[in-house]
Structures are given as structure tokens and as C-alpha cells.
mmCIF file of C-alpha atoms in Angstrom:
data_model
loop_
_atom_site.group_PDB
_atom_site.id
_atom_site.type_symbol
_atom_site.label_atom_id
_atom_site.label_comp_id
_atom_site.label_asym_id
_atom_site.label_seq_id
_atom_site.Cartn_x
_atom_site.Cartn_y
_atom_site.Cartn_z
ATOM 1 C CA MET A 1 156.484 -136.156 51.081
ATOM 2 C CA LYS A 2 158.828 -134.836 48.374
ATOM 3 C CA PRO A 3 160.988 -131.759 49.076
ATOM 4 C CA ASN A 4 159.180 -129.767 46.368
ATOM 5 C CA ALA A 5 155.807 -130.546 47.953
ATOM 6 C CA ILE A 6 157.121 -129.545 51.396
ATOM 7 C CA CYS A 7 158.404 -126.232 50.061
ATOM 8 C CA LEU A 8 155.115 -125.587 48.278
ATOM 9 C CA THR A 9 153.151 -126.349 51.450
ATOM 10 C CA LEU A 10 155.345 -124.030 53.552
ATOM 11 C CA CYS A 11 155.025 -121.265 50.991
ATOM 12 C CA CYS A 12 151.228 -121.615 50.997
ATOM 13 C CA ILE A 13 151.114 -121.466 54.806
ATOM 14 C CA ALA A 14 153.387 -118.398 54.854
ATOM 15 C CA SER A 15 151.287 -116.704 52.173
ATOM 16 C CA LEU A 16 148.078 -117.337 54.107
ATOM 17 C CA ALA A 17 149.644 -115.971 57.316
ATOM 18 C CA ILE A 18 150.869 -112.834 55.569
ATOM 19 C CA ALA A 19 147.502 -112.343 53.873
ATOM 20 C CA HIS A 20 145.735 -112.720 57.225
ATOM 21 C CA ALA A 21 148.016 -110.118 58.827
ATOM 22 C CA GLN A 22 147.636 -107.738 55.873
ATOM 23 C CA ASN A 23 143.848 -108.033 56.007
ATOM 24 C CA ALA A 24 143.533 -107.668 59.782
ATOM 25 C CA GLU A 25 140.826 -105.152 60.501
ATOM 26 C CA PRO A 26 141.834 -102.134 62.632
ATOM 27 C CA PRO A 27 140.035 -101.998 65.994
ATOM 28 C CA ARG A 28 136.898 -99.907 66.476
ATOM 29 C CA PHE A 29 138.508 -97.979 69.345
ATOM 30 C CA SER A 30 142.132 -96.859 69.466
ATOM 31 C CA PHE A 31 144.493 -95.755 72.251
ATOM 32 C CA ASP A 32 148.059 -94.434 72.275
ATOM 33 C CA VAL A 33 150.795 -93.336 74.665
ATOM 34 C CA GLY A 34 154.218 -91.943 73.886
ATOM 35 C CA GLY A 35 157.061 -89.590 74.655
ATOM 36 C CA GLY A 36 160.004 -87.934 72.972
ATOM 37 C CA PHE A 37 161.785 -84.635 72.413
ATOM 38 C CA THR A 38 160.459 -81.199 71.431
ATOM 39 C CA LYS A 39 162.167 -78.652 69.197
ATOM 40 C CA PRO A 40 161.289 -74.950 69.560
ATOM 41 C CA VAL A 41 160.157 -73.291 66.325
ATOM 42 C CA GLY A 42 159.866 -69.683 65.149
ATOM 43 C CA HIS A 43 159.925 -67.087 67.937
ATOM 44 C CA LEU A 44 160.721 -69.776 70.515
ATOM 45 C CA GLU A 45 163.818 -71.012 68.680
ATOM 46 C CA ASN A 46 166.217 -68.652 70.470
ATOM 47 C CA ARG A 47 164.256 -68.525 73.709
ATOM 48 C CA THR A 48 164.055 -72.177 74.808
ATOM 49 C CA ASP A 49 166.245 -75.254 74.625
ATOM 50 C CA THR A 50 165.194 -78.593 73.166
ATOM 51 C CA GLY A 51 162.766 -80.147 75.638
ATOM 52 C CA TRP A 52 160.828 -83.342 76.224
ATOM 53 C CA ASN A 53 157.213 -84.359 75.739
ATOM 54 C CA VAL A 54 154.662 -86.985 76.788
ATOM 55 C CA ARG A 55 151.226 -87.622 75.385
ATOM 56 C CA GLY A 56 148.256 -89.983 75.497
ATOM 57 C CA GLY A 57 144.975 -90.320 73.702
ATOM 58 C CA ALA A 58 141.915 -92.341 72.794
ATOM 59 C CA GLY A 59 139.681 -92.343 69.766
ATOM 60 C CA ILE A 60 137.343 -94.113 67.397
ATOM 61 C CA ASN A 61 137.862 -95.448 63.874
ATOM 62 C CA PHE A 62 134.904 -94.715 61.582
ATOM 63 C CA ALA A 63 136.487 -96.844 58.848
ATOM 64 C CA PRO A 64 139.810 -98.712 58.511
ATOM 65 C CA TRP A 65 141.447 -95.643 56.969
ATOM 66 C CA VAL A 66 139.915 -92.761 58.919
ATOM 67 C CA GLY A 67 139.162 -91.943 62.554
ATOM 68 C CA VAL A 68 139.429 -89.233 65.183
ATOM 69 C CA MET A 69 141.601 -89.052 68.323
ATOM 70 C CA GLY A 70 141.154 -87.022 71.485
ATOM 71 C CA GLN A 71 144.643 -86.314 72.836
ATOM 72 C CA PHE A 72 146.456 -84.720 75.765
ATOM 73 C CA MET A 73 150.041 -83.515 75.390
ATOM 74 C CA TYR A 74 152.615 -81.983 77.743
ATOM 75 C CA THR A 75 156.007 -80.561 76.867
ATOM 76 C CA GLU A 76 158.666 -78.848 78.993
ATOM 77 C CA ALA A 77 161.985 -77.158 78.249
ATOM 78 C CA GLY A 78 164.515 -74.896 79.897
ATOM 79 C CA LEU A 79 164.877 -71.284 78.836
ATOM 80 C CA SER A 80 168.013 -70.705 76.765
ATOM 81 C CA SER A 81 171.040 -69.099 78.398
ATOM 82 C CA GLY A 82 171.077 -66.255 75.844
ATOM 83 C CA PHE A 83 167.438 -65.393 76.525
ATOM 84 C CA LEU A 84 167.992 -65.485 80.298
ATOM 85 C CA GLN A 85 171.046 -63.237 80.021
ATOM 86 C CA SER A 86 169.081 -60.715 77.928
ATOM 87 C CA LEU A 87 166.523 -60.481 80.763
ATOM 88 C CA ASN A 88 169.122 -60.670 83.558
ATOM 89 C CA GLN A 89 167.435 -63.747 85.029
ATOM 90 C CA PRO A 90 169.336 -66.682 86.621
ATOM 91 C CA SER A 91 167.194 -69.580 85.379
ATOM 92 C CA GLY A 92 163.775 -70.513 84.039
ATOM 93 C CA ASN A 93 161.601 -73.002 82.208
ATOM 94 C CA PHE A 94 158.860 -73.231 79.601
ATOM 95 C CA ARG A 95 155.823 -75.540 79.811
ATOM 96 C CA LEU A 96 153.025 -76.188 77.342
ATOM 97 C CA TRP A 97 150.100 -78.580 77.669
ATOM 98 C CA GLY A 98 146.823 -78.989 75.875
ATOM 99 C CA PHE A 99 143.875 -81.028 74.688
ATOM 100 C CA SER A 100 143.077 -81.480 71.003
ATOM 101 C CA ILE A 101 140.591 -83.257 68.710
ATOM 102 C CA ASP A 102 142.566 -84.765 65.835
ATOM 103 C CA PRO A 103 141.202 -86.488 62.723
ATOM 104 C CA ILE A 104 143.602 -89.214 61.542
ATOM 105 C CA VAL A 105 143.930 -90.705 58.027
ATOM 106 C CA HIS A 106 145.780 -94.009 57.441
ATOM 107 C CA LEU A 107 147.271 -94.764 54.027
ATOM 108 C CA ASN A 108 147.863 -98.487 54.697
ATOM 109 C CA PRO A 109 145.696 -99.400 57.716
ATOM 110 C CA ARG A 110 145.803 -103.184 57.183
ATOM 111 C CA GLY A 111 149.524 -103.411 56.487
ATOM 112 C CA HIS A 112 152.465 -104.041 58.759
ATOM 113 C CA VAL A 113 153.788 -100.556 57.973
ATOM 114 C CA ASP A 114 151.375 -97.634 57.810
ATOM 115 C CA PHE A 115 151.933 -93.949 57.053
ATOM 116 C CA TYR A 116 149.317 -91.635 58.536
ATOM 117 C CA LEU A 117 148.389 -87.961 58.709
ATOM 118 C CA ILE A 118 146.939 -86.396 61.864
ATOM 119 C CA GLY A 119 145.994 -82.944 63.122
ATOM 120 C CA GLY A 120 143.266 -80.690 64.397
ATOM 121 C CA PRO A 121 142.234 -77.885 66.775
ATOM 122 C CA GLY A 122 142.986 -77.714 70.473
ATOM 123 C CA ILE A 123 143.150 -75.615 73.628
ATOM 124 C CA TYR A 124 146.681 -75.039 74.978
ATOM 125 C CA ARG A 125 148.122 -73.493 78.132
ATOM 126 C CA ARG A 126 151.603 -71.965 78.159
ATOM 127 C CA THR A 127 153.584 -71.162 81.312
ATOM 128 C CA VAL A 128 156.931 -69.382 81.537
ATOM 129 C CA GLU A 129 158.666 -69.377 84.925
ATOM 130 C CA PHE A 130 161.795 -67.602 86.118
ATOM 131 C CA THR A 131 163.602 -69.248 89.013
ATOM 132 C CA GLN A 132 166.685 -68.846 91.164
ATOM 133 C CA PRO A 133 168.684 -71.379 93.191
ATOM 134 C CA THR A 134 167.910 -71.546 96.880
ATOM 135 C CA ILE A 135 168.161 -73.853 99.879
ATOM 136 C CA ALA A 136 165.074 -75.597 101.232
ATOM 137 C CA THR A 137 164.778 -77.308 104.598
ATOM 138 C CA VAL A 138 163.014 -80.664 104.598
ATOM 139 C CA THR A 139 162.410 -83.264 107.279
ATOM 140 C CA ALA A 140 164.250 -86.588 106.993
ATOM 141 C CA PHE A 141 163.870 -89.799 108.987
ATOM 142 C CA ASP A 142 166.697 -91.968 110.312
ATOM 143 C CA PRO A 143 165.347 -95.563 110.552
ATOM 144 C CA PHE A 144 168.375 -96.728 112.584
ATOM 145 C CA PHE A 145 167.940 -94.271 115.478
ATOM 146 C CA GLY A 146 164.233 -93.768 114.814
ATOM 147 C CA TYR A 147 164.000 -89.974 114.815
ATOM 148 C CA PHE A 148 163.218 -87.091 112.438
ATOM 149 C CA PHE A 149 165.666 -84.276 111.727
ATOM 150 C CA PRO A 150 165.895 -81.240 109.372
ATOM 151 C CA VAL A 151 168.041 -81.377 106.221
ATOM 152 C CA ASN A 152 168.979 -78.542 103.857
ATOM 153 C CA VAL A 153 168.677 -79.454 100.160
ATOM 154 C CA PRO A 154 169.160 -77.458 96.910
ATOM 155 C CA ALA A 155 165.916 -76.158 95.364
ATOM 156 C CA ASN A 156 164.571 -73.654 92.841
ATOM 157 C CA GLN A 157 162.593 -70.637 93.986
ATOM 158 C CA VAL A 158 160.030 -69.221 91.534
ATOM 159 C CA ILE A 159 160.515 -65.452 91.234
ATOM 160 C CA GLY A 160 158.117 -64.909 88.340
ATOM 161 C CA SER A 161 155.449 -66.937 86.553
ATOM 162 C CA PHE A 162 153.353 -66.013 83.501
ATOM 163 C CA SER A 163 150.594 -68.227 82.056
ATOM 164 C CA THR A 164 148.077 -67.930 79.237
ATOM 165 C CA THR A 165 145.459 -70.214 77.676
ATOM 166 C CA LYS A 166 144.662 -69.920 73.969
ATOM 167 C CA PHE A 167 143.277 -71.752 70.949
ATOM 168 C CA GLY A 168 145.746 -73.549 68.694
ATOM 169 C CA MET A 169 146.169 -75.962 65.794
ATOM 170 C CA ASN A 170 148.391 -78.952 65.207
ATOM 171 C CA GLY A 171 149.264 -81.138 62.234
ATOM 172 C CA GLY A 172 151.779 -83.759 61.228
ATOM 173 C CA GLY A 173 152.322 -87.360 60.262
ATOM 174 C CA GLY A 174 154.008 -90.543 61.294
ATOM 175 C CA LEU A 175 154.893 -94.158 60.606
ATOM 176 C CA SER A 176 153.508 -97.104 62.560
ATOM 177 C CA PHE A 177 154.806 -100.673 62.616
ATOM 178 C CA ARG A 178 152.499 -103.549 63.506
ATOM 179 C CA LEU A 179 153.704 -105.941 66.209
ATOM 180 C CA GLY A 180 152.929 -109.489 65.035
ATOM 181 C CA ASN A 181 149.407 -110.146 63.795
ATOM 182 C CA GLY A 182 147.565 -108.152 66.447
ATOM 183 C CA ASN A 183 146.488 -104.514 66.524
ATOM 184 C CA ALA A 184 149.375 -103.167 68.638
ATOM 185 C CA LYS A 185 151.719 -100.865 66.735
ATOM 186 C CA LEU A 186 154.876 -98.923 67.469
ATOM 187 C CA PHE A 187 154.825 -95.418 66.022
ATOM 188 C CA ALA A 188 157.182 -92.528 65.320
ATOM 189 C CA GLU A 189 155.539 -89.160 64.728
ATOM 190 C CA ALA A 190 156.403 -85.502 64.173
ATOM 191 C CA ARG A 191 153.778 -82.820 64.691
ATOM 192 C CA TYR A 192 153.745 -79.025 64.404
ATOM 193 C CA ILE A 193 151.792 -77.239 67.162
ATOM 194 C CA LYS A 194 150.897 -73.556 66.882
ATOM 195 C CA MET A 195 149.261 -71.730 69.792
ATOM 196 C CA TYR A 196 147.786 -68.345 68.891
ATOM 197 C CA THR A 197 149.216 -66.253 71.714
ATOM 198 C CA LYS A 198 148.954 -62.451 71.769
ATOM 199 C CA GLY A 199 151.566 -60.618 69.706
ATOM 200 C CA THR A 200 153.505 -63.615 68.378
ATOM 201 C CA SER A 201 152.388 -67.219 68.137
ATOM 202 C CA THR A 202 153.949 -70.014 70.204
ATOM 203 C CA SER A 203 155.140 -72.909 68.035
ATOM 204 C CA VAL A 204 156.841 -76.207 68.869
ATOM 205 C CA LEU A 205 157.675 -79.398 66.978
ATOM 206 C CA PRO A 206 157.334 -82.489 69.195
ATOM 207 C CA VAL A 207 158.812 -85.752 67.892
ATOM 208 C CA THR A 208 157.127 -88.636 69.692
ATOM 209 C CA PHE A 209 157.716 -92.407 69.861
ATOM 210 C CA GLY A 210 155.135 -94.700 71.389
ATOM 211 C CA LEU A 211 152.622 -97.507 71.279
ATOM 212 C CA ARG A 212 149.165 -97.511 69.663
ATOM 213 C CA TRP A 213 146.613 -100.288 70.088
#
């Protein structure tokens, strides 16, 4: 076979493979898991440090470009030193978790790279805890001598805890990158979450990296 014919054959095979990947139909059901960092926004900006987040979800695609996801998210951060000093508290943390129903719109669902928009309503629970260092006694086991004995270890004692559950909204977008010719995709996403707490709203901006399939 001549070199030109070989090149033409290889190009045709490559074109067919790319076309097959580009035209791959998204799955009927979708799942995702991920984690990342969370930036405080608005009234929280000077009250908490940058925290971390995890999330997971499942949903259904009504068409290649549109679907809906049911998602759970959890984020946690320490209270900022300036905020703690203003309240004369030694330490503390902030936690937020919730469930949401999020419509999702894909701009390039059959491509290797897809930009999407996502967001919707949810129920969120916020907890703020103030803690102080303490010493806790736990029981340890020595396998060599075969006996149990008490050990003092550093711990945090909760001296105040305040929780509330409210309605909220979230919205954002992300990029996903298809892995090979299957339906698995890596994604990077930023989302704004606003919980309608009494007085002032609670807002965070989680940036999440994960896997969708």
C-alpha cells in the first residue's frame, strides 16, 4: 500500500473515532462526587476562613442537553481569628450542609469538553460552634503486654453551639472533560450558595473538582 493511501486510511479511522466520541449519547442517569475548597462571601467574609467541601449527587437527563440533579453538600471552615477576638472566644468552627434539586443545562453534551450551568433551591443547615482546648482521657491497648491503660490526649471542648435550618438557593457553572470515549467526565465547578438566615443571609462559594458519570 502506498504511503499516501496509508495516511488517508489512518485519517479516515481517526475521523470516525472522533466523530463517534463527539456523538456519544449522554447516559439516562447521572452521578457525581467531588470535593474542593470553599470561600466565604458577604457577611461571612470576615467571620470564617477558607474551608473545604465535599458533595455527591444523582440525577436524570431528560435530553442530552438538559437534566436535573439531586445533590448533597457539606462544607466546614474555622472561624477567623479577628472574629473570635471580637467575641473573646478561644476557637470555633462553621459548618453548612444541605440538600438541593438542581436543573443542569449542557452547552456541548456530546463533546469532549462541555460547559454547563447548574442551580436550584435547597434546604440548608448552618452550625456555628465555639470551642476551647482541653485534655481528654481515652483508653489505649498495649498489644505487647496485653493490657489496657488510660492516656491523656489533646481535644476540643464545645462551649457553645448554635444551629439553624433554612431555605436557600444556589447557582453556578463548570467545565467537564470526557475521559476517553465513555461517559465518565472530570469536572471543575464554582457555585454560589445563599441560605436565607434571619437578619443577614449566609453565603459561600464552593469550588469543587470531581468525577461525573
